[in-house]
Amino acid sequence: MIAKAAGLDADLIVLDLEDSVRADDKAAARAALPGALERLHGRDAAVRVNAPDSAHFSDDLAMLDGVGDTLVVVPKVQSPADLAPLSGRALLPMIETPTGVLAAGAIAAAAGVAGLLVGTNDLAAALRLPPDAGRGH
């Protein structure tokens, strides 16, 4: 899968440690991450860690020491304080809750933030939108 990603015409390849990795596979995914980044052959890449309030976040922080200055995607950010443990890193916070939307300006102004991503599925669920709401509702 990493070889396929390396060959794609994408602006950024995001290696996910959050939703795409089952809880019992997270340690193995963290261990494989430095090698996966190497196999991307210098492509622009980011790592999506687990949410700051997750039981897996501290292990993700420790793993980041081994991946250099890789861009970090941080899910479910609700305030700039959620980014404090990642000081000194380039960050792409994900806005996925109503609280995050209200704090988006402050989050965007936090040190290290390169841009914001919106997690539309989680945001729609948090807003209790009907699954079939679409854009026209």
PDB file of C-alpha atoms in Angstrom:
ATOM      1  CA  MET A   1       0.000   0.000   0.000  1.00  0.00           C
ATOM      2  CA  ILE A   2       2.867   2.420   0.743  1.00  0.00           C
ATOM      3  CA  ALA A   3       4.422   1.725  -2.680  1.00  0.00           C
ATOM      4  CA  LYS A   4       1.082   2.496  -4.327  1.00  0.00           C
ATOM      5  CA  ALA A   5       0.761   5.738  -2.331  1.00  0.00           C
ATOM      6  CA  ALA A   6       4.280   6.774  -3.360  1.00  0.00           C
ATOM      7  CA  GLY A   7       3.254   6.510  -7.007  1.00  0.00           C
ATOM      8  CA  LEU A   8       0.080   8.559  -6.719  1.00  0.00           C
ATOM      9  CA  ASP A   9      -0.173  12.093  -8.054  1.00  0.00           C
ATOM     10  CA  ALA A  10      -1.183  13.528  -4.665  1.00  0.00           C
ATOM     11  CA  ASP A  11      -0.194  16.772  -2.998  1.00  0.00           C
ATOM     12  CA  LEU A  12       0.107  15.090   0.400  1.00  0.00           C
ATOM     13  CA  ILE A  13       0.093  11.500   1.605  1.00  0.00           C
ATOM     14  CA  VAL A  14      -1.351  11.075   5.097  1.00  0.00           C
ATOM     15  CA  LEU A  15      -0.379   7.974   7.047  1.00  0.00           C
ATOM     16  CA  ASP A  16      -3.172   7.356   9.543  1.00  0.00           C
ATOM     17  CA  LEU A  17      -2.697   6.057  13.075  1.00  0.00           C
ATOM     18  CA  GLU A  18      -6.209   7.001  14.185  1.00  0.00           C
ATOM     19  CA  ASP A  19      -9.392   5.633  12.606  1.00  0.00           C
ATOM     20  CA  SER A  20      -7.808   3.216  10.151  1.00  0.00           C
ATOM     21  CA  VAL A  21      -5.875   1.312  12.841  1.00  0.00           C
ATOM     22  CA  ARG A  22      -7.594  -0.985  15.344  1.00  0.00           C
ATOM     23  CA  ALA A  23      -6.635  -0.417  18.984  1.00  0.00           C
ATOM     24  CA  ASP A  24      -4.735  -3.709  19.239  1.00  0.00           C
ATOM     25  CA  ASP A  25      -2.711  -2.870  16.093  1.00  0.00           C
ATOM     26  CA  LYS A  26      -1.645   0.661  17.059  1.00  0.00           C
ATOM     27  CA  ALA A  27       1.740  -0.297  18.537  1.00  0.00           C
ATOM     28  CA  ALA A  28       2.671  -2.204  15.373  1.00  0.00           C
ATOM     29  CA  ALA A  29       1.514   0.705  13.200  1.00  0.00           C
ATOM     30  CA  ARG A  30       3.665   3.126  15.202  1.00  0.00           C
ATOM     31  CA  ALA A  31       6.683   0.831  14.854  1.00  0.00           C
ATOM     32  CA  ALA A  32       6.162   0.584  11.079  1.00  0.00           C
ATOM     33  CA  LEU A  33       5.725   4.307  10.528  1.00  0.00           C
ATOM     34  CA  PRO A  34       9.391   5.408  10.156  1.00  0.00           C
ATOM     35  CA  GLY A  35       9.955   2.735   7.505  1.00  0.00           C
ATOM     36  CA  ALA A  36       6.757   3.692   5.715  1.00  0.00           C
ATOM     37  CA  LEU A  37       7.870   7.322   5.569  1.00  0.00           C
ATOM     38  CA  GLU A  38      11.231   6.241   4.124  1.00  0.00           C
ATOM     39  CA  ARG A  39       9.481   4.197   1.410  1.00  0.00           C
ATOM     40  CA  LEU A  40       7.630   7.326   0.296  1.00  0.00           C
ATOM     41  CA  HIS A  41      10.964   8.524  -1.153  1.00  0.00           C
ATOM     42  CA  GLY A  42      10.783  12.163  -0.095  1.00  0.00           C
ATOM     43  CA  ARG A  43       7.125  12.696  -1.021  1.00  0.00           C
ATOM     44  CA  ASP A  44       5.223  15.264   1.024  1.00  0.00           C
ATOM     45  CA  ALA A  45       3.722  13.227   3.840  1.00  0.00           C
ATOM     46  CA  ALA A  46       1.945  13.703   7.136  1.00  0.00           C
ATOM     47  CA  VAL A  47       1.069  11.473  10.057  1.00  0.00           C
ATOM     48  CA  ARG A  48      -2.418  11.566  11.565  1.00  0.00           C
ATOM     49  CA  VAL A  49      -2.058  10.789  15.246  1.00  0.00           C
ATOM     50  CA  ASN A  50      -4.813   9.820  17.646  1.00  0.00           C
ATOM     51  CA  ALA A  51      -6.894  12.571  19.253  1.00  0.00           C
ATOM     52  CA  PRO A  52      -5.378  14.522  22.157  1.00  0.00           C
ATOM     53  CA  ASP A  53      -7.985  13.106  24.556  1.00  0.00           C
ATOM     54  CA  SER A  54      -7.308   9.531  23.401  1.00  0.00           C
ATOM     55  CA  ALA A  55      -5.551   6.884  25.461  1.00  0.00           C
ATOM     56  CA  HIS A  56      -3.192   6.426  22.470  1.00  0.00           C
ATOM     57  CA  PHE A  57      -2.052  10.049  22.153  1.00  0.00           C
ATOM     58  CA  SER A  58       0.922   9.857  24.537  1.00  0.00           C
ATOM     59  CA  ASP A  59       2.330   6.825  22.703  1.00  0.00           C
ATOM     60  CA  ASP A  60       1.896   8.691  19.413  1.00  0.00           C
ATOM     61  CA  LEU A  61       3.820  11.653  20.849  1.00  0.00           C
ATOM     62  CA  ALA A  62       6.710   9.381  21.807  1.00  0.00           C
ATOM     63  CA  MET A  63       6.739   7.857  18.308  1.00  0.00           C
ATOM     64  CA  LEU A  64       6.965  11.298  16.681  1.00  0.00           C
ATOM     65  CA  ASP A  65      10.499  11.691  18.037  1.00  0.00           C
ATOM     66  CA  GLY A  66      11.578   9.079  15.488  1.00  0.00           C
ATOM     67  CA  VAL A  67      10.034  10.675  12.391  1.00  0.00           C
ATOM     68  CA  GLY A  68      11.835  14.009  12.202  1.00  0.00           C
ATOM     69  CA  ASP A  69       9.942  17.089  11.102  1.00  0.00           C
ATOM     70  CA  THR A  70       6.995  15.254   9.529  1.00  0.00           C
ATOM     71  CA  LEU A  71       3.776  17.247   9.333  1.00  0.00           C
ATOM     72  CA  VAL A  72       1.295  16.084  12.005  1.00  0.00           C
ATOM     73  CA  VAL A  73      -2.461  15.890  11.453  1.00  0.00           C
ATOM     74  CA  VAL A  74      -4.228  16.231  14.820  1.00  0.00           C
ATOM     75  CA  PRO A  75      -7.857  15.054  14.946  1.00  0.00           C
ATOM     76  CA  LYS A  76     -10.677  16.434  17.088  1.00  0.00           C
ATOM     77  CA  VAL A  77      -8.885  19.637  18.097  1.00  0.00           C
ATOM     78  CA  GLN A  78     -11.162  21.807  20.219  1.00  0.00           C
ATOM     79  CA  SER A  79      -8.768  24.515  21.384  1.00  0.00           C
ATOM     80  CA  PRO A  80      -5.162  25.665  20.947  1.00  0.00           C
ATOM     81  CA  ALA A  81      -4.369  23.908  24.243  1.00  0.00           C
ATOM     82  CA  ASP A  82      -4.861  20.558  22.473  1.00  0.00           C
ATOM     83  CA  LEU A  83      -1.837  21.406  20.314  1.00  0.00           C
ATOM     84  CA  ALA A  84       0.520  22.363  23.168  1.00  0.00           C
ATOM     85  CA  PRO A  85       2.077  18.873  23.503  1.00  0.00           C
ATOM     86  CA  LEU A  86       3.112  19.119  19.840  1.00  0.00           C
ATOM     87  CA  SER A  87       5.042  22.363  20.237  1.00  0.00           C
ATOM     88  CA  GLY A  88       7.754  22.850  17.637  1.00  0.00           C
ATOM     89  CA  ARG A  89       6.048  20.726  14.972  1.00  0.00           C
ATOM     90  CA  ALA A  90       4.210  21.669  11.791  1.00  0.00           C
ATOM     91  CA  LEU A  91       0.538  20.905  12.396  1.00  0.00           C
ATOM     92  CA  LEU A  92      -2.711  20.397  10.524  1.00  0.00           C
ATOM     93  CA  PRO A  93      -5.435  20.427  13.196  1.00  0.00           C
ATOM     94  CA  MET A  94      -8.745  18.810  12.292  1.00  0.00           C
ATOM     95  CA  ILE A  95     -11.933  20.640  13.192  1.00  0.00           C
ATOM     96  CA  GLU A  96     -14.516  17.926  13.913  1.00  0.00           C
ATOM     97  CA  THR A  97     -16.756  19.295  16.675  1.00  0.00           C
ATOM     98  CA  PRO A  98     -18.939  22.375  17.180  1.00  0.00           C
ATOM     99  CA  THR A  99     -16.500  23.517  19.887  1.00  0.00           C
ATOM    100  CA  GLY A 100     -13.674  23.240  17.366  1.00  0.00           C
ATOM    101  CA  VAL A 101     -15.630  25.316  14.845  1.00  0.00           C
ATOM    102  CA  LEU A 102     -16.149  28.076  17.402  1.00  0.00           C
ATOM    103  CA  ALA A 103     -12.439  28.019  18.297  1.00  0.00           C
ATOM    104  CA  ALA A 104     -11.190  27.697  14.698  1.00  0.00           C
ATOM    105  CA  GLY A 105      -9.722  31.204  14.596  1.00  0.00           C
ATOM    106  CA  ALA A 106      -7.676  30.663  17.746  1.00  0.00           C
ATOM    107  CA  ILE A 107      -6.641  27.190  16.603  1.00  0.00           C
ATOM    108  CA  ALA A 108      -5.505  28.558  13.232  1.00  0.00           C
ATOM    109  CA  ALA A 109      -3.426  31.231  15.000  1.00  0.00           C
ATOM    110  CA  ALA A 110      -1.626  28.704  17.251  1.00  0.00           C
ATOM    111  CA  ALA A 111       2.106  28.216  16.801  1.00  0.00           C
ATOM    112  CA  GLY A 112       3.035  25.651  14.164  1.00  0.00           C
ATOM    113  CA  VAL A 113      -0.360  25.502  12.445  1.00  0.00           C
ATOM    114  CA  ALA A 114       0.098  25.194   8.682  1.00  0.00           C
ATOM    115  CA  GLY A 115      -3.629  24.999   7.912  1.00  0.00           C
ATOM    116  CA  LEU A 116      -6.911  23.533   9.104  1.00  0.00           C
ATOM    117  CA  LEU A 117      -8.756  20.419   7.970  1.00  0.00           C
ATOM    118  CA  VAL A 118     -12.453  19.837   8.513  1.00  0.00           C
ATOM    119  CA  GLY A 119     -13.596  16.356   9.482  1.00  0.00           C
ATOM    120  CA  THR A 120     -17.035  16.578   7.928  1.00  0.00           C
ATOM    121  CA  ASN A 121     -18.275  13.128   8.984  1.00  0.00           C
ATOM    122  CA  ASP A 122     -17.475  13.590  12.679  1.00  0.00           C
ATOM    123  CA  LEU A 123     -18.730  17.168  12.596  1.00  0.00           C
ATOM    124  CA  ALA A 124     -22.023  16.092  11.001  1.00  0.00           C
ATOM    125  CA  ALA A 125     -22.409  13.367  13.640  1.00  0.00           C
ATOM    126  CA  ALA A 126     -21.666  15.827  16.462  1.00  0.00           C
ATOM    127  CA  LEU A 127     -24.291  18.180  15.032  1.00  0.00           C
ATOM    128  CA  ARG A 128     -26.732  15.243  14.821  1.00  0.00           C
ATOM    129  CA  LEU A 129     -27.359  15.817  11.148  1.00  0.00           C
ATOM    130  CA  PRO A 130     -29.334  13.083   9.399  1.00  0.00           C
ATOM    131  CA  PRO A 131     -26.998  10.705   7.534  1.00  0.00           C
ATOM    132  CA  ASP A 132     -28.727  11.517   4.233  1.00  0.00           C
ATOM    133  CA  ALA A 133     -28.792  15.302   4.748  1.00  0.00           C
ATOM    134  CA  GLY A 134     -26.400  16.026   1.884  1.00  0.00           C
ATOM    135  CA  ARG A 135     -25.504  19.597   0.960  1.00  0.00           C
ATOM    136  CA  GLY A 136     -28.987  20.719  -0.049  1.00  0.00           C
ATOM    137  CA  HIS A 137     -30.567  20.555   3.407  1.00  0.00           C
TER     138      HIS A 137
END
